[in-house]
Amino acid sequence: MERDRLGRFLYVLLTMGLIALASVVAWRLLPEARAGDIDPLSAVVGLLALAAALWSGRLTLRSLRWQEADIAVLAARLARSIAKAEADARRQLLGADDKAIDLDFIFRAAPARNAEGARPAGRLTEVLEYYRALRPARLVVTGPPGSGKTVLALELLLALLENRADGDPVPVRLSATTWRSGQSVEDMVTSHLRQAYRLRKAEAAELSRAGLILLVIDGLDEMDQDPAPGHDSRAAQALRALNAYQHVRDKASVVLTCRTGQYQVLKQHRIWMQDAAQVEIRPVVSGKALTFLEQRITDVRHWRHVLDALDFYPDGPLAQGLSTPWRLTMAVVIYEQRDPRGHRYLRDPEELTSSALDSPEAVGDHLLHRFIPASIPPDAPYTPSQVHQWLAVLATYLNRNLTGEHHVRGRLLSGNDIELHQLWPLAGATRVRILTALVIAAPWLALAALIGAGIGVAPDYFVIVAIYIVSPLSLLIVWEWKNPWPELARFDLSGFAERSWGFVRGLIFGLVSGIAAGLTLGLLAGLVAFAALGPAPGGPVGGVIGFLSGVAGAALLNGARGKWARAVICLLGIVGGLLGWWIGDLAEGGLMDPWDALTSGLALGAVIGVVMGLVAGPMIGLYWGFVVSTVVEARNLRYAVRANLLSGFVLSFAGGFLFALFFGGMGLWVLSAPEPGEDLSRRDVLASIIPTVLTGSIVVALAAVPLFGPSLGLAGLRYAVLLLCTRKWSGQWLPWRLGGFLDWCYGAGLIRVAGVAYQFRHKEIQEHLARHPQPGGSPSP
């Protein structure tokens, strides 16, 4: 509804701007026209018809866009993308293997409102049949830490995809920690589909409305640090939102994973997922552990002591310590590692049978101390010490956030997700933001120094520097400080055909807002500079007045779309300053009455508005057409972060070129008028100065890159400042190529991908590294 109101508002502005433009053209360009030469009524009717044609064209493009987006084809394409990504995730969780333990689970009834069709027990290989028997299709998977909740959810997700028929919902897995307090489930789904799978907002919303999304929410227990979440905890709020989440008249399909302890505490507060079946994964008994090891190991004799201990002492500390799939996978990774030539094993699993490992906790600590060195191949680009230290920095930061007390501008910092463009508070939120502001200010201060060295101490020129350097710089720094969480956007030309409507929409909005803001700017400048002050006191004061009026006009006309006001406001301010300076110089010779001031201001404002529209239209059209949000998965974030900063440079170059081309061309058009008595035509003069205009536009564009590029690529700039602040001397050492390092850790099985974020492969690794930030294993038994 708000979008339709915005469209109607822009339509009215466009109509008013066209009428005003026609009036100015008739007044300024046809001064010799006599009465009867122009029919004002016909002109107005023609302009209204043009506006109506533009509106109908918008509706036509919109309908064509929806005809092309067949919802069934869209769902099938999404299913293929998810199947590939989740198959990789499953292989990584199983330790680059395809053998998963056939976990057993039992049904745990809620006090009320259970799903129908739940059998008393089941196992992993039958989870698809178990789930399809539920009415409604809502399942809660619980179990102790490391019991295989995520693996079970992944097995169900992939089985649903493999057996999916046309019209069936597409299972989409996302981390529970991505949910923000107060956010609806529909908004969370739409945001995830846009970020992780590059769907447009309208496409994602349509899939959700059509009931073609089956939510698989992983890690409800990770939303709160408190092991006993209360009635007002984030997990409780999420459960209440899921209980209100429905499709038409029925509860929407959901699969949820959570640790048993946290879910039981929530049930004691009378909060659970309603109309769902809760199943609890049972510990891995020694018989299944033996079967798993025999399937995964390459030499039974090498593991004889461990196998015998599991067989003869099924309730001993070793059997209890290896009673989860995660612990068993760690043991295989550690004790199956060989030397580079593969001739011998590097470790003996007999260590696990030592009397020093007299409890399940001791077995777990023993495995965690050895897991990182065992996951690093001999030819790795990083040493085990470096990997341990760098991951410990990230783990310490995440664990600190788990207290729930760390916010930056209203956003709770995640205690589980590692997103490169949102990791900058690790080095100190205030410090990073101050350094970012200094990086933005550096080229402006250098420009001010160069101008100051060239112009000497003339007072008027100091005013010029203050207006055209200090003021835009102040606005850029305020924009940086007021925008702590910039969107991660980048140029993407590959999808231009699909996003062509975004380009058209941006072009229309840029033209309308530029014309309207120019009209407002001209009116304010004319009234203030002429009517209020009479004879202008000279260029500097006129420049200040014009600058302020430009800022006021931009804020007034672009307030509803603040994102664009930030990008255009400096440009409007500079134009206002030029206009005010020019008016101030022209008006020094005499007074002008208020009516003349008003009409002159409108005329100049219309001219400036047209040019501003021509400048802002293509810029905003390029932005909406080619700049998109975070793409695909966390493993692509490092490229997206770089591209964000590069996109800022490209956009600033394009904007500077268009600005110089239009304003320089307009000025040279006026100056190229031949003097009385000259034989040269305007065309001849233009032909001689066009190369000058193009060269000057390129120079201005190159100068705009360092001045505006960093602020337009703010997300990438924050990431670069983070890397500068996390050097070895800082006490929070991270590698220069942090994205490449995390990608390597994913391949090594130390971390996993959850949508658009990295996470530690298991919570035990994160907690272990936070407790032991320095490398060094425990003493050998």
mmCIF file of C-alpha atoms in Angstrom, residues 38 59 106 179 255 338 373 399 415 432 485 575 652 667 685:
data_model
loop_
_atom_site.group_PDB
_atom_site.id
_atom_site.type_symbol
_atom_site.label_atom_id
_atom_site.label_comp_id
_atom_site.label_asym_id
_atom_site.label_seq_id
_atom_site.Cartn_x
_atom_site.Cartn_y
_atom_site.Cartn_z
ATOM 1 C CA ILE A 38 0.925 29.330 -28.086
ATOM 2 C CA LEU A 59 1.730 -0.483 -15.073
ATOM 3 C CA ILE A 106 11.466 -40.776 20.392
ATOM 4 C CA TRP A 179 15.681 -13.522 13.518
ATOM 5 C CA VAL A 255 10.983 -27.784 11.217
ATOM 6 C CA ARG A 338 48.454 -39.737 8.291
ATOM 7 C CA PRO A 373 45.916 -29.567 14.413
ATOM 8 C CA ASN A 399 31.135 -15.502 23.218
ATOM 9 C CA GLY A 415 27.052 -14.542 19.304
ATOM 10 C CA VAL A 432 36.383 1.740 13.840
ATOM 11 C CA TRP A 485 24.918 -0.913 9.455
ATOM 12 C CA VAL A 575 24.498 23.432 -7.012
ATOM 13 C CA SER A 652 31.225 8.087 -7.773
ATOM 14 C CA GLY A 667 27.772 26.391 -19.337
ATOM 15 C CA VAL A 685 32.013 26.664 -31.705
#
